[in-house]
Coordinates of C-alpha atoms in Angstrom, one line a residue:
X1 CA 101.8 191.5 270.2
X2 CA 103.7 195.0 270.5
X3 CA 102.9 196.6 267.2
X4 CA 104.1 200.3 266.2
X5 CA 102.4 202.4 263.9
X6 CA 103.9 204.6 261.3
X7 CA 102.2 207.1 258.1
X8 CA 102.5 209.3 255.8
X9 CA 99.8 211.6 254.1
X10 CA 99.6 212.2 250.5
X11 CA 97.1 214.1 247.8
X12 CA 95.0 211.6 246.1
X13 CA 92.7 213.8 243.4
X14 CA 94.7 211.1 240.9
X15 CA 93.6 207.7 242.7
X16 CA 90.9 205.7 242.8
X17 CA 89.6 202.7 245.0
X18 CA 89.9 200.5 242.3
X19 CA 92.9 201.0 240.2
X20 CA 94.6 201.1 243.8
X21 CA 93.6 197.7 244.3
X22 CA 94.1 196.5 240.7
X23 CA 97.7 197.7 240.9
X24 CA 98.4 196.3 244.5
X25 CA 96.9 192.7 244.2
X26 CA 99.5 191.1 242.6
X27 CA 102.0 192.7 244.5
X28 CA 100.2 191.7 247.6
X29 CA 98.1 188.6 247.5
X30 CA 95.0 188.5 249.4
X31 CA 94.2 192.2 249.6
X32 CA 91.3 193.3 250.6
X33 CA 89.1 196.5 249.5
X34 CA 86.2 197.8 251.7
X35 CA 84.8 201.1 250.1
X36 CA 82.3 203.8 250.9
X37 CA 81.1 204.9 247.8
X38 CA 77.3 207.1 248.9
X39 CA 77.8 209.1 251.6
X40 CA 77.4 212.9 252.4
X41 CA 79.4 215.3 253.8
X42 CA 82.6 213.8 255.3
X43 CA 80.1 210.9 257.0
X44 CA 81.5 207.5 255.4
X45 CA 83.7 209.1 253.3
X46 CA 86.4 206.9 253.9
X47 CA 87.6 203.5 251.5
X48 CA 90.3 201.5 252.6
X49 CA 92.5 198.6 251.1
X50 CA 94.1 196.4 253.6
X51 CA 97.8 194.6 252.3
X52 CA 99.5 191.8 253.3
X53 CA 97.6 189.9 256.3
X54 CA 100.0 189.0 259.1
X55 CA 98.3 187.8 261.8
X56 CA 94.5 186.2 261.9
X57 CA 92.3 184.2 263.5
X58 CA 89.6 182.0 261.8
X59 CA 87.0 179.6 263.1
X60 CA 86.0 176.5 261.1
X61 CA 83.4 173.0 261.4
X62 CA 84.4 173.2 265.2
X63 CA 88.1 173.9 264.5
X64 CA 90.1 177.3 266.6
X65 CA 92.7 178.7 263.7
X66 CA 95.8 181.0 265.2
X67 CA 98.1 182.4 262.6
X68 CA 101.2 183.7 264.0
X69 CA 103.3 186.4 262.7
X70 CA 105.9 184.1 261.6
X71 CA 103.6 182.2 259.3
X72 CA 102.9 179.8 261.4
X73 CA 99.2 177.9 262.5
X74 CA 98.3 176.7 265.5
X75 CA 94.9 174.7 265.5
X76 CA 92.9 173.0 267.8
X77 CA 89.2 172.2 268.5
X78 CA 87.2 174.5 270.4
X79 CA 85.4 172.6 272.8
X80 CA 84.0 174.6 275.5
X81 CA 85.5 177.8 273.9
X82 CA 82.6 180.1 273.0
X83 CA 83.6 182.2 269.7
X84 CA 83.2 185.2 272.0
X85 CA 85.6 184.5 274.3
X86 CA 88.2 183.4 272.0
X87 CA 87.9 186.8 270.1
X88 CA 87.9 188.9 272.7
X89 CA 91.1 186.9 273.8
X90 CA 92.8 187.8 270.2
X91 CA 91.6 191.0 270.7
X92 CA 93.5 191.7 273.5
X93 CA 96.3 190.4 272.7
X94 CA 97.9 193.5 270.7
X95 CA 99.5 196.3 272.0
X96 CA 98.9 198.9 269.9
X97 CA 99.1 203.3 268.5
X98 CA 96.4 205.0 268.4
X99 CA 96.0 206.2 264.7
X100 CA 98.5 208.6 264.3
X101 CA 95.2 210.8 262.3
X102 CA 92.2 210.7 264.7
X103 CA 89.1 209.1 263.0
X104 CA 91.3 207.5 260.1
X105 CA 91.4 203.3 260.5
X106 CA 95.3 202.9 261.0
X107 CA 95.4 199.4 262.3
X108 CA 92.7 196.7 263.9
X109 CA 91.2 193.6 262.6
X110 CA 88.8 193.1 259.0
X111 CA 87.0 190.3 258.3
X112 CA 83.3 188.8 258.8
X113 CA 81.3 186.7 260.8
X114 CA 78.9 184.4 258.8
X115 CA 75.4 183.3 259.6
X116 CA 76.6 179.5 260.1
X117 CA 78.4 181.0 263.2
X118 CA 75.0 181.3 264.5
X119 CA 75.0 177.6 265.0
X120 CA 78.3 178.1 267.7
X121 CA 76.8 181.5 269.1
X122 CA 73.3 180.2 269.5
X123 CA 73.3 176.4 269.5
X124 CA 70.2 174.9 268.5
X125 CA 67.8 173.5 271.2
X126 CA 68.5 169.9 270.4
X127 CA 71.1 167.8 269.2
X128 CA 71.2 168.3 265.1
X129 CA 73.7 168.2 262.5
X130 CA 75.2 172.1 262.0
X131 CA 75.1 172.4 258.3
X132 CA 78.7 171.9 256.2
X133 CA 80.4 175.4 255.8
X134 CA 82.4 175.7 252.8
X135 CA 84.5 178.8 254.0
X136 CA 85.1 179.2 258.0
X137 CA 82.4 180.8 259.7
X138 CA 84.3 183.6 261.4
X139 CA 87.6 184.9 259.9
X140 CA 89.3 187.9 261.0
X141 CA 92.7 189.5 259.8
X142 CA 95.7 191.9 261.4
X143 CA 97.1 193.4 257.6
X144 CA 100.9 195.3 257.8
X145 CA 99.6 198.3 255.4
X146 CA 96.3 200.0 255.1
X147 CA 95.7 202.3 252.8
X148 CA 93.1 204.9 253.6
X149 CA 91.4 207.6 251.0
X150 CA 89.2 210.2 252.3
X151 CA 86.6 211.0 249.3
X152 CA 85.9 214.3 250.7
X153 CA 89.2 215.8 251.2
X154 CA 91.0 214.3 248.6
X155 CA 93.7 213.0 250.9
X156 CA 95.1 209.4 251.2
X157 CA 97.0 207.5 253.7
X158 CA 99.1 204.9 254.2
X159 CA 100.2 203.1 257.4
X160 CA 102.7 200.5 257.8
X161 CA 102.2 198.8 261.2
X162 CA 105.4 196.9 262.4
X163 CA 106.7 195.0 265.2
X164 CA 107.8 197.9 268.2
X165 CA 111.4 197.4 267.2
X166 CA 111.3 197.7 263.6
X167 CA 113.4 200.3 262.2
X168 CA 111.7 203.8 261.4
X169 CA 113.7 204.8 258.5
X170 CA 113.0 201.7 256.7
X171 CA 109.5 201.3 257.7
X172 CA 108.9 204.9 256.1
X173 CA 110.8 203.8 252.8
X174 CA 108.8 200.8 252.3
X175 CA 105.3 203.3 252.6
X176 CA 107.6 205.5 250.1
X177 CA 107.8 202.2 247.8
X178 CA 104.1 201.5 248.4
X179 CA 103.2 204.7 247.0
X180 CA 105.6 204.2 244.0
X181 CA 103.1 201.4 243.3
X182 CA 100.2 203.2 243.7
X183 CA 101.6 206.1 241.2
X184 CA 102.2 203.7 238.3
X185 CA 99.8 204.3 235.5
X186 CA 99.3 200.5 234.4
X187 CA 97.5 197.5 235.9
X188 CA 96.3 194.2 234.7
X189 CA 92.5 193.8 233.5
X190 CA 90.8 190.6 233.0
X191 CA 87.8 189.4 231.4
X192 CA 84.4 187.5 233.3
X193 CA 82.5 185.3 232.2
X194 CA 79.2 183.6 233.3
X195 CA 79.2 180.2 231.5
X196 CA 76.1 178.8 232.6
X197 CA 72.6 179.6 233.2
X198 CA 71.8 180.4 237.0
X199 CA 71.2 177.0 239.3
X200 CA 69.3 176.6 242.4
X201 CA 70.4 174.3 245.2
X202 CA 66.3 173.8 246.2
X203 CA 63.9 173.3 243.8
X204 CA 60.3 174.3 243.8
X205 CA 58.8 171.4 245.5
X206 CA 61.6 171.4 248.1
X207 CA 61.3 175.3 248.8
X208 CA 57.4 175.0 248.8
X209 CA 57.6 172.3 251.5
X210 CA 60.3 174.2 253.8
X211 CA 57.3 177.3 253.4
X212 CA 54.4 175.1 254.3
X213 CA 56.3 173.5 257.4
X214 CA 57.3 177.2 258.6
X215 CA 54.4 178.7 258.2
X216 CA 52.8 175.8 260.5
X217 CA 55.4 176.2 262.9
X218 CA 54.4 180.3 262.8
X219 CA 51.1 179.3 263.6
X220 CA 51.6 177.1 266.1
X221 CA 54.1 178.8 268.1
X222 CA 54.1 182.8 269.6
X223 CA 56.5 183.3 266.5
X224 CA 55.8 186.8 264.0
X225 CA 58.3 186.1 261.0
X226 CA 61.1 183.9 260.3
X227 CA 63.2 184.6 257.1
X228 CA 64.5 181.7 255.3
X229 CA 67.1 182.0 252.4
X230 CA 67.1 180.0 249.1
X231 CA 70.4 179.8 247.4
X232 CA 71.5 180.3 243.5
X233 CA 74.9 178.9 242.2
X234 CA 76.7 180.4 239.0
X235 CA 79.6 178.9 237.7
X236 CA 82.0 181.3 235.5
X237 CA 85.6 182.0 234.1
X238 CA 88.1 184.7 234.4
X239 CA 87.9 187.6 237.0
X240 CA 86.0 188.0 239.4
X241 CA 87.1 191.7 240.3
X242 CA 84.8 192.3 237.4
X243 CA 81.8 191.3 239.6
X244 CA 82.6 194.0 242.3
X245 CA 83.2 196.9 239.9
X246 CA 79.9 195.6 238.2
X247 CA 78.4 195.8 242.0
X248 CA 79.9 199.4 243.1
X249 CA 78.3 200.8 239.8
X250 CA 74.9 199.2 240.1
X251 CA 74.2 199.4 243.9
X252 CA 76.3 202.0 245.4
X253 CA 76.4 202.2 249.3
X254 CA 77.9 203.3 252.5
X255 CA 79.7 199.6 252.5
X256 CA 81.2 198.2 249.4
X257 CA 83.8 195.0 249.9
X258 CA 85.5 192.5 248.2
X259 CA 87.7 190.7 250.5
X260 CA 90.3 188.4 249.1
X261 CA 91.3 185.1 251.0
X262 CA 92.9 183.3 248.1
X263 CA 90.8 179.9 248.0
X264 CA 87.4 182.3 247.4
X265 CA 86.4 185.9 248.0
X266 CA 83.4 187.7 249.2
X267 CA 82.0 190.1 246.7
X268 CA 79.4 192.4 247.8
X269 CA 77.4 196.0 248.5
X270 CA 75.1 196.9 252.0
X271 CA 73.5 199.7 253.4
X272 CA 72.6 198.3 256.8
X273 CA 74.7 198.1 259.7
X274 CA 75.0 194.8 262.1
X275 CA 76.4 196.9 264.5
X276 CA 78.9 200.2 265.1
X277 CA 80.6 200.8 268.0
X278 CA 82.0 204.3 269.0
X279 CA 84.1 205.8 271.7
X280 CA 81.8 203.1 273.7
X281 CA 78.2 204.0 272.1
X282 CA 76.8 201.1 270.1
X283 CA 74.3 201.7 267.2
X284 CA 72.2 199.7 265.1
X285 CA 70.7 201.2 262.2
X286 CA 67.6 199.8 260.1
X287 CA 67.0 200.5 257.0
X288 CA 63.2 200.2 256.4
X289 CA 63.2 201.0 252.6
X290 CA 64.3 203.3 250.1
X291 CA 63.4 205.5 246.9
X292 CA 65.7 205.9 243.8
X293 CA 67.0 209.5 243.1
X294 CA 66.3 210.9 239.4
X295 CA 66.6 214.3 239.5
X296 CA 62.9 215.8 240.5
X297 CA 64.7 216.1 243.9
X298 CA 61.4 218.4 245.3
X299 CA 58.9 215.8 244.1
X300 CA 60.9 212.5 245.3
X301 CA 61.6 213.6 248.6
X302 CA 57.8 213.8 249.1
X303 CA 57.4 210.4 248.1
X304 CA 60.1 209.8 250.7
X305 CA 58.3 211.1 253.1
X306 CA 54.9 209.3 252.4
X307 CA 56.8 206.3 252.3
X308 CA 58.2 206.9 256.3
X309 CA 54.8 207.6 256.9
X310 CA 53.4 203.9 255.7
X311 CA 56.5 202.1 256.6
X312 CA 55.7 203.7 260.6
X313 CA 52.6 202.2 260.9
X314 CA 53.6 198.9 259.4
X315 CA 53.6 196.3 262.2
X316 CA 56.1 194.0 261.3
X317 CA 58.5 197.0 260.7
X318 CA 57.5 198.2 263.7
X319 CA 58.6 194.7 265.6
X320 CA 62.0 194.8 264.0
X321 CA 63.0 198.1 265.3
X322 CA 61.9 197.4 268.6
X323 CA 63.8 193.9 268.4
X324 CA 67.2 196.0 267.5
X325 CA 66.6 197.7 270.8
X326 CA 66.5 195.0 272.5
X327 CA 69.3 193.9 271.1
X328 CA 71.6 196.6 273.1
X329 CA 69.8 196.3 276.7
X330 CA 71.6 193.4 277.8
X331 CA 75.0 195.4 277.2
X332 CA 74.2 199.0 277.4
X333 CA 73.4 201.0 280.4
X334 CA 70.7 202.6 278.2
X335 CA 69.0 201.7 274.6
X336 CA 67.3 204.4 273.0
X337 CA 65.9 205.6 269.4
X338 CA 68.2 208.1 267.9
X339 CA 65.7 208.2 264.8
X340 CA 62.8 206.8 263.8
X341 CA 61.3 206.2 260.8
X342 CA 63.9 209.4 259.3
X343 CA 64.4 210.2 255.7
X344 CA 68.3 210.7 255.0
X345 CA 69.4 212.2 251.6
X346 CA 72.3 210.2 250.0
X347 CA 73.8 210.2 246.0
X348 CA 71.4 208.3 244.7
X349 CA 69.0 207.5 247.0
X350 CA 66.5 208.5 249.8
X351 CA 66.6 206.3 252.9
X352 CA 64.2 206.0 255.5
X353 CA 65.9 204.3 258.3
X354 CA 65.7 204.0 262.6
X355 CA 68.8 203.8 264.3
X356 CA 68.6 202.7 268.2
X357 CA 71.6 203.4 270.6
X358 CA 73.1 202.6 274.0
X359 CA 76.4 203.1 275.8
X360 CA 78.6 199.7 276.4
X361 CA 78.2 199.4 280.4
X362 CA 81.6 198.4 280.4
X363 CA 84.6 198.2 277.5
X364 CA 85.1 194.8 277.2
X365 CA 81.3 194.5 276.8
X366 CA 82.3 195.1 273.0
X367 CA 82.4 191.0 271.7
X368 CA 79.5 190.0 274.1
X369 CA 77.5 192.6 272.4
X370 CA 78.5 191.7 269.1
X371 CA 78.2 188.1 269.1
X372 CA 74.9 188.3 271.5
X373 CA 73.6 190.2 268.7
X374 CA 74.3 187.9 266.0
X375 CA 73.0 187.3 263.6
X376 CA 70.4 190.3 263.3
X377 CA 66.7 190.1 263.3
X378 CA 66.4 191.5 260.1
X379 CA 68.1 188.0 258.4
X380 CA 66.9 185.4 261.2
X381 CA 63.1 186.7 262.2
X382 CA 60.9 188.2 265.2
X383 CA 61.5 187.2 268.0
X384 CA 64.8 185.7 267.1
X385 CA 65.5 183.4 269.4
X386 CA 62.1 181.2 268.2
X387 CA 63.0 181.9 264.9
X388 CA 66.5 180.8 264.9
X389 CA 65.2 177.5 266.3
X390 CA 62.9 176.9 263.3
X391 CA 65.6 177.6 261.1
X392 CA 68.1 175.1 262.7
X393 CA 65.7 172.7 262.7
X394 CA 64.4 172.8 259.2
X395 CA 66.9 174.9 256.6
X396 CA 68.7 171.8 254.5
X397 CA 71.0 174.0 252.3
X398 CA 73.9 175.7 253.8
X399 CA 73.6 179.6 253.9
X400 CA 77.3 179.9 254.2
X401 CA 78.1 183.9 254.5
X402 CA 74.3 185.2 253.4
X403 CA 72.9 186.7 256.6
X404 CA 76.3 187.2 258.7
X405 CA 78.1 190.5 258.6
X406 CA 81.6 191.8 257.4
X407 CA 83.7 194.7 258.4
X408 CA 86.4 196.1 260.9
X409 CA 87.2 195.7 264.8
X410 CA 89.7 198.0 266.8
X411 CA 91.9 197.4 269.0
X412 CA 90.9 200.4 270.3
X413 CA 87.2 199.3 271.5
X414 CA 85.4 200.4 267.9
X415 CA 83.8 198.2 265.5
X416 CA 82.1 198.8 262.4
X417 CA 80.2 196.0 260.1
X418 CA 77.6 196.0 257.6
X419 CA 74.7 193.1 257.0
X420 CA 75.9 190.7 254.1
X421 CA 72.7 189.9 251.7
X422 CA 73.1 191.8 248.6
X423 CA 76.3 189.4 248.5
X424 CA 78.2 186.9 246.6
X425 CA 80.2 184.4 247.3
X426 CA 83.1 183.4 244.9
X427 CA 84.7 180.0 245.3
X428 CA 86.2 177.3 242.8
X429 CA 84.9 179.1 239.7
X430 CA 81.3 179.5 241.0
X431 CA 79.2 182.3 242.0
X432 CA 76.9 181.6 244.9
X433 CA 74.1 183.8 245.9
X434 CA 71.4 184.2 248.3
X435 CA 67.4 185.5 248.4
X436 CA 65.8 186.0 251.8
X437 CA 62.1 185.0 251.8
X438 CA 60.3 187.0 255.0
X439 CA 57.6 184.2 256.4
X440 CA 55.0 185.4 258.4
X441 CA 51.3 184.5 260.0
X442 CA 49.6 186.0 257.1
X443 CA 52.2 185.3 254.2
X444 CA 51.1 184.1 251.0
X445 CA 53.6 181.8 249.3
X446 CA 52.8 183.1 245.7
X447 CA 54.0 186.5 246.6
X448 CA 56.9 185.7 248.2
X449 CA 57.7 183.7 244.7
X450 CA 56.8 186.7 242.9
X451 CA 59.3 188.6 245.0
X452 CA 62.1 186.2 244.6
X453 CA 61.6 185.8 241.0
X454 CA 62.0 190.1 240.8
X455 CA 64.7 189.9 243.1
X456 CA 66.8 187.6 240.7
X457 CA 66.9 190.5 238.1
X458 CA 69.3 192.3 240.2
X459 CA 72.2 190.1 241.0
X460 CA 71.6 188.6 237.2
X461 CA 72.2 192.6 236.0
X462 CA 75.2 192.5 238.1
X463 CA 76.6 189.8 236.3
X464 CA 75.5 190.5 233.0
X465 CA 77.4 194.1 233.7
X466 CA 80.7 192.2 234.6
X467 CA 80.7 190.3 231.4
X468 CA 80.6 193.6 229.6
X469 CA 83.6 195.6 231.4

């Protein structure tokens, strides 16, 4: 597919993110918004809203989904089609522009990969049944505008990509039309609603088991850690939009999304990567832990530091950053540490992350190292293989999206996505969300209930904040 790409550039001091979005959605169903909203410098400073998908390829309960550019779906099973080689197949299938303002996303694919795609990239050991996914477990998206807005400048962007022999003149009125939209004053608001309290698909007895059985396995076996995921269901009314600007305000990151696919919508905030690829150098970053900014910058950042300090000579921290570099040897021609253990500053918070790189031995390298890669360590367990085993073999509830990853792939070789776990799933009126529980040798399963039952405050606040907007 032979697509051309035209712009134009505008000021944006006067736009936001979010009224954007809230003026284009009903123009343009099944929008999506990916946002950076902490970064420093002109690092991340980007947010984009994607309008009006036009091709896409999805992957669901065995079944290969084409969507043409004429609307129309081809479908068919994937038998002996590995996920990887189907996408790189998509993938290569566009003719493209570079982006007509270098370092500016102008066209490519957005979407996500969920952890049930795990099952297709690394099928368990023995025969089992693959848990039921209630939205497809890969689904990627070609959209005909993208809007870009560069925080740091002040400067926004918006790119019509059309077939090669589209007309120019009218390709630049409709971005001229587009920005109309974008300049009108009024949008539609909504109320939200959480009518019930919280559910849990795995009650005590049932999650207590699933512990005990790990933790034998652990022992048994040359395993370190295996994170499990217990899931919380909350069933509401009105709008769901709500939710994200509830999320962007209580946890702001480098990745904010809420992607739009009309039957549900993925709602969510990360600060870890799954994997960025860049003019052929891969990167993984970990983000070992992190201190809330108050304003006694001087004193904080010490605590900062003492906290890289403890987290370097934790082992099981330790283990995880060696495992992402490991991920990249297979692919790269080298896999190195480009920090360790490093304090960065951001809005609100210090980070202490590692970040491990390698160069892709070859371009079309790109899908083998993301789907070899998938899902990360740091949502499946140490060393991953064994762990994703024990997880096949003895998780009963479907994790759905929780633990896959989200973001953008170029036709140009790039790719960008962020870890999905601070994350919710909406779909038929429900809210579902996850908790990981981190199982090792020497875990203690009152803990890890203490630490779920904290970690419910947070997505609870999130909703509570939604109710109120």
């Amino acid at each position: 597919m032979h697509l051309k790409t035209y712009s134009k550039a505008y000021l944006a001091d006067t736009v936001t993110p979010v009224g954007a979005y809230l003026r284009l959605r009903d123009l343009y169903p099944n929008s999506i918004l990916l946002e950076s909203n902490d970064y420093h410098g002109n690092e991340n400073s980007y947010s984009y809203i994607c309008c009006k998908p036009t091709v896409g390829i999805s992957f669901h309960r065995g079944n290969l989904s084409i969507t043409h550019a004429d609307g129309s779906i081809t479908t068919k099973k994937a038998e002996g089609t590995t996920l990887q080689n189907t996408l790189q197949e998509f993938i290569s299938s566009f003719d493209t522009d570079k982006s007509p303002v270098p370092g500016v996303i102008a066209n490519g694919l957005f979407g996500y990969t969920s952890y049930n795609a795990s099952y297709y990239v690394h099928p368990p050991a023995q025969k089992q049944e693959i848990p039921v996914s209630s939205i497809p477990e890969l689904m990627y998206n070609a959209y005909q505008y993208i809007i870009a807005i560069n925080h740091y400048t002040n400067k926004l962007y918006v790119f019509n990509n059309v077939p090669a022999n589209s007309d120019k003149e009218a390709t630049l009125r409709e971005i001229d039309e587009l920005r109309y939209t974008l300049n009108n004053k009024d949008y539609p608001t909504f109320n939200f609603k959480a009518t019930e309290k919280k559910a849990t698909a795995q009650n005590d007895d049932q999650f207590d088991a699933l512990f005990e059985t790990l933790q034998n396995e652990i022992y048994e076996q040359d395993i370190h850690s295996v994170i499990t995921a217990r899931k919380y269901i909350r069933p509401f009314t009105g709008d769901d939009f709500n939710v994200y600007r509830a999320v962007r305000s209580t946890n702001p990151s480098p990745y904010l999304y809420y992607f739009d696919y009309g039957s549900f919508k993925l709602i969510g905030s990360a600060a870890e990567t799954q994997l960025v690829v860049k003019n052929g150098e891969a990167s993984i970053t970990l983000l070992e832990g992190s201190l809330e900014r108050s304003g006694n910058d001087e004193k904080e950042f010490e605590q900062a530091k003492l906290l890289a300090k403890k987290l370097e000579s934790n082992v099981s921290n330790q283990l995880m950053i060696y495992a992402l570099k490991d991920e990249l040897k297979p692919y790269c021609t080298d896999a190195f540490f480009a920090k360790k253990h490093t304090v960065e500053t951001y809005a609100h918070v210090y980070q202490v992350v590692s970040e491990v790189k390698g160069t892709l031995s070859t371009p079309d390298k790109l899908t083998a190292l993301f789907t070899g890669s998938f899902p990360s360590p740091r949502h499946a367990g140490y060393p991953r293989k064994q762990a994703l085993r024990l997880i096949h073999a003895h998780e009963t509830v479907s994790r759905n999206y929780f633990g896959g990853s989200i973001g953008f792939i170029g036709f140009d070789g790039s790719l960008n996505h962020a870890l999905m776990n601070k994350a919710f799933l909406s779909k038929d009126t429900i809210l579902e969300y996850y908790f990981e529980a981190v199982i090792e040798k020497n875990a203690v399963l009152a803990t890890i209930k203490e630490q779920l039952q904290a970690n419910q405050a947070k997505p609870e606040a999130v909703i509570q904040l939604a109710e109120e907007i």
